[in-house]
Structure formats: structure tokens, C-alpha cells
Coordinates of C-alpha atoms and ligand atoms in Angstrom, one line a residue:
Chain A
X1 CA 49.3 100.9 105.5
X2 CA 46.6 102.7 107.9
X3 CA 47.3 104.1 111.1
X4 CA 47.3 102.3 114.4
X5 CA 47.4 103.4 118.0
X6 CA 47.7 101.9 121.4
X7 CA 44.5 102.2 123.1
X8 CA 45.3 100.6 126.7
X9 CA 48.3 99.1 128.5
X10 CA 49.0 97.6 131.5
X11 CA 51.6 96.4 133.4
X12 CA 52.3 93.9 136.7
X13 CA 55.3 94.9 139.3
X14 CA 58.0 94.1 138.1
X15 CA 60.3 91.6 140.6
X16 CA 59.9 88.7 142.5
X17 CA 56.0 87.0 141.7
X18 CA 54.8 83.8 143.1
X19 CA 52.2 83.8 140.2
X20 CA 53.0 81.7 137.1
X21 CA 53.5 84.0 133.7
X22 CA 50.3 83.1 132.3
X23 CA 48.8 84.5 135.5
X24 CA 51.3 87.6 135.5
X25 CA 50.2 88.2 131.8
X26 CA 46.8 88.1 132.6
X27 CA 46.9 90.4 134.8
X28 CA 48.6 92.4 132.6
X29 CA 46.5 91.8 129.7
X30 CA 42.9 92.8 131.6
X31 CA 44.4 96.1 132.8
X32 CA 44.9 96.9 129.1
X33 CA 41.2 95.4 128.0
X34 CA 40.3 97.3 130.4
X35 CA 41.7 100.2 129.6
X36 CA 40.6 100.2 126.4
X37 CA 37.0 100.3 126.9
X38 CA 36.8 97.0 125.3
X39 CA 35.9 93.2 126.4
X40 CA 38.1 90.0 125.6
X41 CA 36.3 89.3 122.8
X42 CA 36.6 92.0 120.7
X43 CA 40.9 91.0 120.4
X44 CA 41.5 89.2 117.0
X45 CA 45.2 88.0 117.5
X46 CA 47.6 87.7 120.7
X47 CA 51.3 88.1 119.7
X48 CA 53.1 87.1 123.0
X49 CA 56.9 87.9 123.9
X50 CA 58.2 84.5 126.1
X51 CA 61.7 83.9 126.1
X52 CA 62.4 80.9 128.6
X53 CA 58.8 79.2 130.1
X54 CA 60.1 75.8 128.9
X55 CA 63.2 76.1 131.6
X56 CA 60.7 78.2 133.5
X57 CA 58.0 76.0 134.2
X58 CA 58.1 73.4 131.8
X59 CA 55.7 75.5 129.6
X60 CA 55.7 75.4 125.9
X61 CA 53.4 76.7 123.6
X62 CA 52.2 79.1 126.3
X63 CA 50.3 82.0 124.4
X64 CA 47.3 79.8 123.7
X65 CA 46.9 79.4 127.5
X66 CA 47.3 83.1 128.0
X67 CA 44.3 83.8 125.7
X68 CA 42.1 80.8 127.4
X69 CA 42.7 82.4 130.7
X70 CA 41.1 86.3 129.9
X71 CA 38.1 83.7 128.2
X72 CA 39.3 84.2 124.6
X73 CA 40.9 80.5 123.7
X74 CA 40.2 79.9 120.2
X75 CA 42.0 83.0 118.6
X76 CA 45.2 83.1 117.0
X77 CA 47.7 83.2 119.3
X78 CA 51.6 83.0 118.8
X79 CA 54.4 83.2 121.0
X80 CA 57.2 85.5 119.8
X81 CA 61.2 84.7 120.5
X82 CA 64.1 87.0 120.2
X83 CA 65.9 86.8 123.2
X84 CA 65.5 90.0 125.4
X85 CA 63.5 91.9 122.1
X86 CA 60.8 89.5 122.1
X87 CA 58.0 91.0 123.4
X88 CA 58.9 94.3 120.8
X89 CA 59.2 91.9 117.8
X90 CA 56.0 90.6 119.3
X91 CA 55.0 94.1 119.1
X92 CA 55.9 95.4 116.1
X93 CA 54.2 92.4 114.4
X94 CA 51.3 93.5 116.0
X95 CA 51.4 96.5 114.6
X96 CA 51.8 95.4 110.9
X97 CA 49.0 92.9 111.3
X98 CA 46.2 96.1 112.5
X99 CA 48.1 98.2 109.9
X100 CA 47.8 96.0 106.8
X101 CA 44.1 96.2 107.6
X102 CA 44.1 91.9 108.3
X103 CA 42.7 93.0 112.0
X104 CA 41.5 95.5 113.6
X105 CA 42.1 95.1 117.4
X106 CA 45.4 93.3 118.5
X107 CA 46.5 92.3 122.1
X108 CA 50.7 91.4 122.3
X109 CA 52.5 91.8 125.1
X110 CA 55.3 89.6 127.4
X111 CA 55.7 87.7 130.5
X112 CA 58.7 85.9 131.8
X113 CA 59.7 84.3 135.6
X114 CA 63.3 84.0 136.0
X115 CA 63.6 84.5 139.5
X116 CA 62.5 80.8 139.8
X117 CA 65.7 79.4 137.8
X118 CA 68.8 80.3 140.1
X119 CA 71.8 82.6 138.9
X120 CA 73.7 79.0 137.6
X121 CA 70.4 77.9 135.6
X122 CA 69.6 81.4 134.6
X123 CA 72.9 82.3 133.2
X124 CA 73.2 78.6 131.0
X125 CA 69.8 79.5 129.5
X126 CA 70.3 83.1 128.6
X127 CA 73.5 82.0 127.3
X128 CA 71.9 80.0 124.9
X129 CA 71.6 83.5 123.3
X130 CA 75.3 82.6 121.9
X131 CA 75.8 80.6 118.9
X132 CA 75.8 77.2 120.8
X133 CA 78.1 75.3 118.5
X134 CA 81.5 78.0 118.0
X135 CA 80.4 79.9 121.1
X136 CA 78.8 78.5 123.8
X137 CA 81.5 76.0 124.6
X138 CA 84.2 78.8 125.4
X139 CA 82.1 79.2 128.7
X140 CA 80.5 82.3 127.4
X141 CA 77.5 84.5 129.2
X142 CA 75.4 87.6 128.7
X143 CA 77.4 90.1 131.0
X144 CA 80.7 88.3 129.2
X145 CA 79.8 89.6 125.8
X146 CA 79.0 93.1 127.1
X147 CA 82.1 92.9 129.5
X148 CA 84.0 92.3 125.9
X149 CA 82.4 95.2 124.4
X150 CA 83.2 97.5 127.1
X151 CA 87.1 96.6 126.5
X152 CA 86.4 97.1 123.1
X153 CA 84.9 100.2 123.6
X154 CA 87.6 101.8 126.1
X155 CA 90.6 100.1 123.7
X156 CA 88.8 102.1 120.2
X157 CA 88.5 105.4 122.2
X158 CA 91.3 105.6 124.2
X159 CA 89.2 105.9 127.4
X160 CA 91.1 104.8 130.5
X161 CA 89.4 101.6 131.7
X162 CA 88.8 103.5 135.2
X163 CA 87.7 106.5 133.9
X164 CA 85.1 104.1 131.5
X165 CA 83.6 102.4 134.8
X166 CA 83.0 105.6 136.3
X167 CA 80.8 106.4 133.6
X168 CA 79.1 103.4 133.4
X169 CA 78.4 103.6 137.0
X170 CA 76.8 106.9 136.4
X171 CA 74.4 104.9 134.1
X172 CA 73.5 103.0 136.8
X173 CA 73.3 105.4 139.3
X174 CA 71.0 107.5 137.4
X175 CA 68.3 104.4 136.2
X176 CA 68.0 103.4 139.6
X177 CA 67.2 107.3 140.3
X178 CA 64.3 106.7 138.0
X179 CA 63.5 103.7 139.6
X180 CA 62.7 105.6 142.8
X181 CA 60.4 107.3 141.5
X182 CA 58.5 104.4 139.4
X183 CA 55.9 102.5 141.8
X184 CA 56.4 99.2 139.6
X185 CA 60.1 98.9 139.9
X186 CA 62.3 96.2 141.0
X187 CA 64.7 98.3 143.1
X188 CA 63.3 101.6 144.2
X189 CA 66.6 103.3 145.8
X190 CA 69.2 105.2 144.8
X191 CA 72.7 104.3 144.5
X192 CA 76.3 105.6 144.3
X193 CA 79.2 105.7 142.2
X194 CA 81.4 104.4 144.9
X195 CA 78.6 101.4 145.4
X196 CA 79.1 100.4 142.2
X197 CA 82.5 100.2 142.0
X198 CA 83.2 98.5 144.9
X199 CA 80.5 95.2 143.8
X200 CA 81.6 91.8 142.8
X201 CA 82.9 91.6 139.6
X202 CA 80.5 89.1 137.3
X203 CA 82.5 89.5 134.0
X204 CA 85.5 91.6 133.9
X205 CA 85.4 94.6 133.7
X206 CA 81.2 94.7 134.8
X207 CA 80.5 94.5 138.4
X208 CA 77.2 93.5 140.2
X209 CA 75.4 97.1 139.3
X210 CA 76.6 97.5 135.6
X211 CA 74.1 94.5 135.9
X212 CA 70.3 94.3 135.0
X213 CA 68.8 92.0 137.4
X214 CA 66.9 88.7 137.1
X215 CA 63.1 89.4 137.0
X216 CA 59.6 88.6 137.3
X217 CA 56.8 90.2 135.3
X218 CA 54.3 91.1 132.3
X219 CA 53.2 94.0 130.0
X220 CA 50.8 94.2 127.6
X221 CA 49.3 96.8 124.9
X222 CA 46.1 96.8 122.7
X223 CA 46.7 97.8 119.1
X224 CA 43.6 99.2 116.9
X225 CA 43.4 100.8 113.7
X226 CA 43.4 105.1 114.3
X227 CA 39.4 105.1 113.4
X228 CA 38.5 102.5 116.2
X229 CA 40.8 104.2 118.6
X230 CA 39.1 107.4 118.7
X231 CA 35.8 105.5 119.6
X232 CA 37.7 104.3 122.7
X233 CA 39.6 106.7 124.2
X234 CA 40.8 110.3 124.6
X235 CA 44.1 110.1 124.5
X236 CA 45.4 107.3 121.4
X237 CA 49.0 106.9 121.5
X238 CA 50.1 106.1 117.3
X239 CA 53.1 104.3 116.4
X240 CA 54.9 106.7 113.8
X241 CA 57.8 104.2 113.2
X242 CA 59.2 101.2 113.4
X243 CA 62.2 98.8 112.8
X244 CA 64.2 95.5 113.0
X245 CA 67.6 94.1 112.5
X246 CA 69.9 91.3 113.1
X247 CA 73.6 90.8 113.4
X248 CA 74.5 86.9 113.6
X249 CA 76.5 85.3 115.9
X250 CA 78.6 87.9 118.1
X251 CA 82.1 86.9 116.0
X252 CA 80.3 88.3 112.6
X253 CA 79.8 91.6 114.3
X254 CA 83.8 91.9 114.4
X255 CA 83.8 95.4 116.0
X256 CA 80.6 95.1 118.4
X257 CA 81.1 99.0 119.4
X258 CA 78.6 99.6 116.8
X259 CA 75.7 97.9 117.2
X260 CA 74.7 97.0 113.5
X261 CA 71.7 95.5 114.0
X262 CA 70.2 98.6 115.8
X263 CA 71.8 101.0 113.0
X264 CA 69.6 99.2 110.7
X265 CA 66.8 99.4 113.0
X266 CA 66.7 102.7 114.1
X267 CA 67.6 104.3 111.1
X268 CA 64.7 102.0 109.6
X269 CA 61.9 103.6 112.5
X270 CA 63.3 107.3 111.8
X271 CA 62.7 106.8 108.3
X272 CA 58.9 106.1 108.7
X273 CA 58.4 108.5 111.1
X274 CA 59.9 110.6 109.3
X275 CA 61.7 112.3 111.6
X276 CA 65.2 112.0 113.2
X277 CA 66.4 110.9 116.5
X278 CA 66.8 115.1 117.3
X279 CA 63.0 115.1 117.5
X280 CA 62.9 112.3 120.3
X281 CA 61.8 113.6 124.0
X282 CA 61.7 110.4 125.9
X283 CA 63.4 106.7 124.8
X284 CA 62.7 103.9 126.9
X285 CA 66.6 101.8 126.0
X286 CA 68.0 98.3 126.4
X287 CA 70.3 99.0 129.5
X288 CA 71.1 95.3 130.6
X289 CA 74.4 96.4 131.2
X290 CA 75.5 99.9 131.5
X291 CA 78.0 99.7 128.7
X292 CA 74.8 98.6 126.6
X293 CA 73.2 102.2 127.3
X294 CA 75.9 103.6 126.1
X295 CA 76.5 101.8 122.8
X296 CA 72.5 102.4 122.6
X297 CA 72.5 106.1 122.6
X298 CA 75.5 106.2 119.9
X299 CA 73.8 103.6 117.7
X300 CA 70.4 105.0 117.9
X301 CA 72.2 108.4 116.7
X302 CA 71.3 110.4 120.1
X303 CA 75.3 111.2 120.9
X304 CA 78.2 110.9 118.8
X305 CA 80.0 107.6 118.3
X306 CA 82.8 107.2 121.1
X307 CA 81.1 110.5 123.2
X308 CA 78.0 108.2 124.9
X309 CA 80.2 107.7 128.0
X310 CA 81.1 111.5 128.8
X311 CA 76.9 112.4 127.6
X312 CA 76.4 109.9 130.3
X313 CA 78.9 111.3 133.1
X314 CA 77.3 114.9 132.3
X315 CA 73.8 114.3 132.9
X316 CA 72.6 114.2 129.3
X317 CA 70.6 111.3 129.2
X318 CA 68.7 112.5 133.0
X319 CA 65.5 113.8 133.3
X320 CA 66.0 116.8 133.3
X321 CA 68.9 115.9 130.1
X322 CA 69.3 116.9 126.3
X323 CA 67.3 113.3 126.0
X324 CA 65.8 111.9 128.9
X325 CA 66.1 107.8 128.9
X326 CA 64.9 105.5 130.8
X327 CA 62.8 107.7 133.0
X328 CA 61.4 104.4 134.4
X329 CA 64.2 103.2 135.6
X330 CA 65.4 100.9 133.0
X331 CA 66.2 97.2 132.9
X332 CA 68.6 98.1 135.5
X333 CA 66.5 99.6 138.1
X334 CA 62.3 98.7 137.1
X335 CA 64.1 95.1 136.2
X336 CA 63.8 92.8 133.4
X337 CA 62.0 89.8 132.7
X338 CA 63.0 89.2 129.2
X339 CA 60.3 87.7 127.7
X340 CA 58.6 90.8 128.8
X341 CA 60.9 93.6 128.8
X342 CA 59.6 95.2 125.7
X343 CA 56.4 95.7 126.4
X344 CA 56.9 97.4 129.7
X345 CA 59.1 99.9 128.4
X346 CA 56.4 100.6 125.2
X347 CA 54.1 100.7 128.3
X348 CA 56.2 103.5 130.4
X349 CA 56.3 105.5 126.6
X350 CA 52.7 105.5 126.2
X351 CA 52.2 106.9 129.7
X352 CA 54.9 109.2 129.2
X353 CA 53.0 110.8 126.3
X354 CA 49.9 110.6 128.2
X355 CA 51.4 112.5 130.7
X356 CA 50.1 110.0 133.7
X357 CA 54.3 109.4 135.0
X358 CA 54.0 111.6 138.1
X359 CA 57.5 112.6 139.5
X360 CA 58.9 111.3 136.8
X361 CA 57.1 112.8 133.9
X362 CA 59.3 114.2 131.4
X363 CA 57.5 117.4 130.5
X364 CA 55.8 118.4 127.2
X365 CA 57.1 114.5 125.6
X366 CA 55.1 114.4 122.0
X367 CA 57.6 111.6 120.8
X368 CA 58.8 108.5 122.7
X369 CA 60.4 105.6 121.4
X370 CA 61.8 102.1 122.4
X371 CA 64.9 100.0 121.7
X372 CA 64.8 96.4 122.4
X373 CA 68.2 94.1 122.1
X374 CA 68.1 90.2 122.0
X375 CA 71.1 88.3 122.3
X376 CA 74.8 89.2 121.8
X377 CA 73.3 92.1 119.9
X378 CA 72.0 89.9 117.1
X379 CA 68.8 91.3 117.4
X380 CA 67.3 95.1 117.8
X381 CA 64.1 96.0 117.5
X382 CA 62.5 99.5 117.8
X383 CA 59.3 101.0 118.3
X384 CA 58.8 105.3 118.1
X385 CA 55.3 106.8 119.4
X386 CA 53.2 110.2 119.0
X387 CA 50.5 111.5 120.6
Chain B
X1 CA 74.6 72.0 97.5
X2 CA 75.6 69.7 100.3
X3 CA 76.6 71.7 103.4
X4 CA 80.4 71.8 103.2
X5 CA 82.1 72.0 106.7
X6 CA 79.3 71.2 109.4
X7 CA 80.3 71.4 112.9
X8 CA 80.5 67.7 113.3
X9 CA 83.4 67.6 110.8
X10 CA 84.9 71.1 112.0
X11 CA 84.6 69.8 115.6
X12 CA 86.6 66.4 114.7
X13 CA 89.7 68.2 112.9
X14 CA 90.0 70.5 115.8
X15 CA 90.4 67.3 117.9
X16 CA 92.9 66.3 115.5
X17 CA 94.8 69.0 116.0
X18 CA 93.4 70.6 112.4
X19 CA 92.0 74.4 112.7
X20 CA 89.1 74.3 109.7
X21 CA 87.7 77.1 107.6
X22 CA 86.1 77.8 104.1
X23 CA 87.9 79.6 101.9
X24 CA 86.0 81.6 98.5
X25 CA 87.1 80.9 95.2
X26 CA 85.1 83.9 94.2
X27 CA 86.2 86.7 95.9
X28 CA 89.0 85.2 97.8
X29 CA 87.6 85.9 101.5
X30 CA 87.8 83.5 104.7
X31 CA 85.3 82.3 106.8
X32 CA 85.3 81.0 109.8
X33 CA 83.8 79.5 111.9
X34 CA 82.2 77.8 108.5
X35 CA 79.2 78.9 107.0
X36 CA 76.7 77.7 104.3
X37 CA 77.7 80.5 101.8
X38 CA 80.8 83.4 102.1
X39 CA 80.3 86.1 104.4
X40 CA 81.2 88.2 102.1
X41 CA 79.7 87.5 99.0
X42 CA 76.8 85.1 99.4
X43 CA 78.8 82.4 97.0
X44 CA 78.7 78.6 97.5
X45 CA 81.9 78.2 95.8
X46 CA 84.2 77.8 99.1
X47 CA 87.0 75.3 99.3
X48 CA 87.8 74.1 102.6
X49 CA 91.1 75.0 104.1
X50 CA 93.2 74.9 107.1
X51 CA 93.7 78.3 108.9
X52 CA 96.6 79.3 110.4
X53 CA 95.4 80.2 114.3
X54 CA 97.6 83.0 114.1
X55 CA 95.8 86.2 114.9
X56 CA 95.8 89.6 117.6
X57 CA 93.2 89.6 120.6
X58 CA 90.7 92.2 119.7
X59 CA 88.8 91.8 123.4
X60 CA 88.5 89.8 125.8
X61 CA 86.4 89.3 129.4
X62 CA 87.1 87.1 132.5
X63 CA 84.0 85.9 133.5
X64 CA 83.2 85.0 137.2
X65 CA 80.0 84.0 137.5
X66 CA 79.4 81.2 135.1
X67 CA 76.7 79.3 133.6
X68 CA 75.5 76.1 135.2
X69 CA 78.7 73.6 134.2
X70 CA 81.4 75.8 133.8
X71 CA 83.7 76.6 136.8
X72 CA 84.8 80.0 137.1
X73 CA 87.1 82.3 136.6
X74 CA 88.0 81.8 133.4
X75 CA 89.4 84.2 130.5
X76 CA 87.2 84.5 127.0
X77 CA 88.4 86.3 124.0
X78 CA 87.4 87.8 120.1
X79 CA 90.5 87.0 117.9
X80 CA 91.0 88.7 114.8
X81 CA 92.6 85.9 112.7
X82 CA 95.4 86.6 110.6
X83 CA 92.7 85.6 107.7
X84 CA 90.5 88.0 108.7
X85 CA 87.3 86.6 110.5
X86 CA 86.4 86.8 114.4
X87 CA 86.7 84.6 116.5
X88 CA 85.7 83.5 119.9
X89 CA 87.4 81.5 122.5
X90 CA 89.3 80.6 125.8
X91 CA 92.6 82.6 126.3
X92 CA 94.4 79.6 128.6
X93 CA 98.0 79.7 130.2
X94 CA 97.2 82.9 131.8
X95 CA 96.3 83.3 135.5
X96 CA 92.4 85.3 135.3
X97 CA 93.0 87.6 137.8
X98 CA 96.6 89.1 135.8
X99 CA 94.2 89.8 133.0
X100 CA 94.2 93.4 131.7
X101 CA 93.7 96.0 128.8
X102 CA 97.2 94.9 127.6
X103 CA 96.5 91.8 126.3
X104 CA 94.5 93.7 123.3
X105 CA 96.6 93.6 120.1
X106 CA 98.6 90.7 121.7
X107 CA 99.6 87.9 119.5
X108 CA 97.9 84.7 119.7
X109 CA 98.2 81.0 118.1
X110 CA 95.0 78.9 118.3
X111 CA 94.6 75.2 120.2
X112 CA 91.4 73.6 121.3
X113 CA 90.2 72.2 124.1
X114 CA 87.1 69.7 124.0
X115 CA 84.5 70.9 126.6
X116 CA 82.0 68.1 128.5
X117 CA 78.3 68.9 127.2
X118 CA 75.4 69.3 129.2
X119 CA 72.0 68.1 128.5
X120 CA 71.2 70.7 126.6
X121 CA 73.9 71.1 124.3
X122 CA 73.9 67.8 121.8
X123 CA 76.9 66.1 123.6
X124 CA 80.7 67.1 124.1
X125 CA 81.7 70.0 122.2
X126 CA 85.5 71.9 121.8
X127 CA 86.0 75.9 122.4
X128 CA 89.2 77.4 120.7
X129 CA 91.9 78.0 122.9
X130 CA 94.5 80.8 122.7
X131 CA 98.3 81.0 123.7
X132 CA 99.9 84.2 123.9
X133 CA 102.7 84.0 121.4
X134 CA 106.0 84.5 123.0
Ligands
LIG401 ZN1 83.1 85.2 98.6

């Protein structure tokens, strides 16, 4: 395997859009060419994150469009599906494909337009995330499995319930920090610990702002092999790492407190990289609940199992923290269209390590890496970067 | 090998008031809801059995806002089944709002209850629904 880098990204505001995801991607997708001091023509492949454009807009099949659009219709291009991870399974096939030497110059990237849906028709299609024969029918949703997961996770540790929702509020309160500070973002104020808990409760024990919202949006990257990268810009960003794993149906996983699949995947990036998750500066993380950032930093080895909640409540996972994440503001605050999600937050590590963040710059950061979740945790997939 | 218990035959045993699972004649382990092979050791060998529905809540959530076709509030659970496996469904006979951390470890005996489909879900279907033992 040779060496790859990211040579260009770019990214749409994330939110509400009145343009359709092929035209969000697009966008998304020039920015990048552009930034790479390259023309349509010279991407090979498109791998494309796209979770629900069937439900969306009644559009299947959609990455071929997507290349016809930026004038490039007759490459290879396949749409990638798992859940909330697509767009970084999208990416980390990428990735292989320029480092197994079958291309040389990649586009893959994400789009998604939820708003459009509704809450009712958005939570029956990212349900469908649940094993649809022995789960669905119990009336099961997204925040439900991670409401069930934050009783698991209070029960196991013998963390008061109340004391458990405080910290998770402090997630919350400290992504939509971030997002203050992140032009692209959804929601762009800040928010209290008293504001979450006094929200409407969507699954018990998660309340409106333990909640990701619905989103608009797209991200794309270019992929090329190290010695093409240096032809086109200053500052390549080079994957060191990465990994995927699965976990089934949620009732396999028995004790969800552990996230198995992202045990496997982590441990899987770390081990290419060659480094450990000590040597990490930055971590864009799958926060679509706050409960889920905490299970993430155990899982990906940042804090000790049971101890994510009190790292959370003491400011370790800030800016200015032991490890900074989610400097962009997360699902939570910068939003999350799913099919899309992973991309943008590959696209907020890359500009961390180029240093182009502004306010929220986390200084000196050498190493990022993401962590993507799809589904009732059945799917993790994770991505680390160097300068 | 000719898959064993499919949902379609699961699904119609719950109705009859028969809780289903495979059970491995290799390394003795349950598994349920069924599979093509043991979740434990990969082996096709699996008799099909009836399982007790006895088991302890391991979780549960109340959820509030629910998908298109479901009307809210309603309780769902993980059971860990006196067999072994996970397993998800409705806890009913229990007012939402007087659910709490206590009913983890409580004990539980498994019904069913047969749930209208939608048109994306390949007809009717049937959750698993729990009583709280007395
Ligand atoms: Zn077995």
C-alpha cells in the first residue's frame, strides 16, 4: 500500500437548503476540485455517502448524477450506505482504492436532505437502522436505542440518573460552544445546562438537546497518491490509519456500553498508524446523542471505561481539554445530514491540521482523526490524519 | 442447508402463543431471535426449541416522539432471557410516565403483540411484549 493524502475539501452550510443533494454535493465537490488545483476530469472514481434520497426525493442511484453534474458522467461512481457512517465507509474506500495503486485521484464525499421529510417520516426512515423484522415492530427509534444505552450506562456505573444527565448536558453545552464559533454550523449559540434539562423529553431519559438535529448538507474530499499530492499543494493532509467494524442487530450487542464495533475499529486505525489514541490532538466524534460522545471517547480508548461522563463534566474533551473533540461543533451543534456527516467532520480535521479553523483552532494539532457510527451502533468507521 | 426458523414461521408461533428459538447441538448455546448459524459458534446444527420468555430487563427507554405509525408514549426494553440471548421489545401493563431506573433487573415473562405494518415494512408484523412478573 502507498501513501495517500487529501488534497482539497469542501464543504456546504450545514442546515436548512432549498437545493436538492446532488446540487448541495456539487457544490461541495467543486470547492474541493478546486481546491486541489485540479479540473473534473482528472477524478477517476466517486465514492458517495447517501443514506435516504429515495425517501428524500425519490432518488436512487444518485452518485452517477452527482458526477454528470461537475461534467464528469461516465466514471465510476457508487453510492455508499451505512446509516450515519456512510460517507466515512465511502471514504475509507476511497482511500484503499488510491492506496492499492488502482487510481490515482479519488473524489468521495456525502450529501443528504432530511429537513424535507418531517420529524414523523424522518424518525420511520432512520429507524429502518433497526433490524426491521425482531426490532422495528416494538416501535423502536434512533434516540430510543441511545436512551436505552444511557440507562444501561448509569445502571453498570452506578451513576445517579440525574447526576448522568447533567453530564450529558455538558456534552451538549460544550458542542454547541464550538458551534459558535464554526461559520457552517447549524446552530451557532450557546446553551446551558439548565436549557437542556428543562427540553421535551424524545426518548426517556434524552431530552430535545441530548439530540443531534435533522439536517441539510454535503462534504467532499479529493484523495491522491502522496507523489501527486505534492504537485498540488502545500499543505497534503495523509491518512495514517484507518478502520471498520460491525456489531449486528442492537440485541447481539447485549451490553451496548461498549461499543464493539468501534473497539474493533479504532483499535484497527491505531494499529496502522501506529500510534495510540494518547498521540491524538483533535477527534472529530459521532455525538448524535450526548450519551453517544460519551461511549465514543471510552471506546476509542481516550478516557477510561465508565469515567467518559465525569472527563465530560471537567472540561476534558473542550478546546482547551486533555483531547479537544468536536471543535466544530459536532453533529449536535454544526448538524447532521447523515448521508453526509462523515465527510464534513474528515473536512473540519483536515482544516484543523492546516491550521485554517480560526477561533476554534486547536493549536499545534499534527494528528486528527474521525469516528463515524451507523445504526444502533452496528456500524463504526474511523479515519486518523497527519500532516 | 435450508434456513431453519425464518421470520415467517417465528412470526406465526408467536401468534400462536409459541415463543421460538434455535437451540445448538454443538456447543449447547441459544439464539434468539433465530439465525442462520449459532451466535456462538458459527454451527448449522441447531434444533428449534421453545424458549421460556422468562428473563430480567437489562434496559429499557420510553419513547415519545415516534416514528410515522406508532402512537406514543410507549415503553421499549432489552431482556436478558433466562437462556441467555437479548432481546428487544414492548414492556406493556405499565403506565410510561411511572417508568424508572427500577425496573432494571426486574423480572419479566414474554407475550406478543401483532403490530399493523406500514408500506414499508412487508405487511403486519408482532413485537414481544413483557409483563412484569408479580
Ligand atoms: Zn453453537
Amino acid at each position: 500500500m502507498r501513501e495517500v493524502a487529501v488534497v482539497g475539501v469542501g464543504m456546504t452550510n450545514f442546515g436548512i437548503s432549498e437545493k436538492t443533494q446532488i446540487e448541495m454535493f456539487s457544490e461541495a465537490a467543486m470547492e474541493a476540485i478546486t481546491e486541489s488545483n485540479i479540473e473534473p476530469r482528472d477524478i477517476q472514481a466517486l465514492f458517495l455517502g447517501n443514506v435516504l434520497g429515495d425517501f428524500e426525493e425519490g432518488q436512487m442511484n444518485m452518485a452517477p448524477m452527482c458526477a454528470a453534474d461537475i461534467g464528469i458522467p461516465n466514471i465510476p461512481a457508487t453510492r455508499f450506505e451505512g446509516a450515519c457512517a456512510s460517507a466515512t465507509v465511502a471514504l475509507r474506500d476511497a482511500y484503499m482504492w488510491v492506496a492499492s495503486g488502482f487510481y490515482d485521484m479519488v473524489l468521495a464525499g456525502g450529501t443528504e436532505k432530511a429537513m424535507v421529510m418531517g420529524t414523523p417520516m424522518a424518525t420511520r426512515t432512520f429507524a429502518m437502522g433497526s433490524d426491521s423484522r425482531y426490532e422495528s415492530f416494538a416501535g423502536i427509534t434512533f434516540p430510543g436505542a441511545f436512551g436505552m444505552a444511557a440507562h444501561l450506562y448509569s445502571k453498570k456505573y452506578g451513576i445517579p440518573l440525574e447526576k448522568l444527565k447533567e453530564q450529558m448536558a455538558m456534552v451538549s453545552v460544550k458542542n454547541h460552544k464550538n458551534g459558535v464559533l464554526n461559520p457552517k454550523a447549524q446552530f451557532r449559540k450557546e446553551i446551558t445546562v439548565e436549557k437542556v434539562l428543562s427540553g421535551i423529553v424524545i426518548a426517556d431519559p434524552l431530552q430535545l438537546l441530548d439530540c443531534c438535529p435533522f439536517s441539510d448538507g454535503a462534504a467532499a474530499l479529493v484523495f491522491a497518491s502522496a507523489d501527486k499530492a505534492k504537485d498540488l499543494t502545500k499543505k497534503p493532509i495523509y491518512i495514517a490509519g484507518t478502520g471498520q467494524g460491525s456489531a449486528g442487530p442492537l440485541h447481539n450487542q447485549k451490553d451496548f456500553t461498549i461499543v464493539k464495533s468501534r473497539v474493533i475499529s479504532s483499535q484497527q486505525a491505531y494499529k496502522q498508524a501506529g500510534i495510540g489514541p494518547e498521540d491524538i490532538d483533535v477527534c472529530e466524534l459521532h455525538d448524535c446523542f450526548t450519551i453517544a460522545e460519551i461511549l465514543a471517547i471510552e471506546a476509542m480508548g481516550f478516557f477510561e471505561y465508565g469515567k467518559g461522563s465525569q472527563a465530560s463534566e471537567d472540561g476534558e474533551t473542550a478546546l482547551d481539554g486533555k483531547i479537544p473533540i468536536n471543535p466544530s461543533g459536532g453533529l449536535k451543534a454544526k448538524g447532521h445530514p447523515i448521508g453526509a456527516t462523515g465527510a464534513a467532520q474528515a473536512y473540519e480535521i483536515v482544516k484543523q491540521l492546516r491550521e485554517e479553523c480560526g477561533e476554534r483552532q486547536v493549536k499545534g494539532a499534527k494528528i486528527g482523526m474521525t469516528d463515524t457510527l451507523g445504526g444502533d451502533l452496528a456500524t463504526v468507521c474511523n479515519i486518523i490524519f497527519r500532516r | 442447508m435450508e434456513y431453519k426458523l425464518t421470520y415467517e414461521k417465528y412470526k406465526e408461533a408467536l401468534i400462536g402463543g409459541k415463543f421460538l428459538g434455535l437451540k445448538c447441538n454443538k456447543c449447547g448455546a441459544y439464539t434468539v431471535p433465530p439465525k442462520k448459524v449459532c451466535l456462538e459458534c458459527t454451527s448449522e446444527d441447531m434444533d428449534i426449541v421453545e424458549i421460556s420468555g422468562k428473563g430480567e430487563i437489562r434496559t429499557f427507554t420510553v419513547i415519545r416522539v415516534p416514528p410515522e405509525g406508532f402512537e406514543g408514549p410507549y415503553i421499549v426494553g432489552m431482556v436478558e432471557l433466562d437462556e441467555g440471548p437479548w432481546v428487544m421489545g414492548n414492556i406493556v401493563d405499565l403506565d410510561p410516565d411511572k417508568a424508572g431506573m427500577d425496573l432494571i433487573g426486574k423480572k419479566v415473562t414474554t407475550g406478543h403483540k401483532v403490530v399493523k405494518g406500514d408500506k414499508f415494512s412487508a405487511g403486519d408484523g408482532v413485537a414481544l411484549a413483557f409483563s412484569l412478573q408479580d
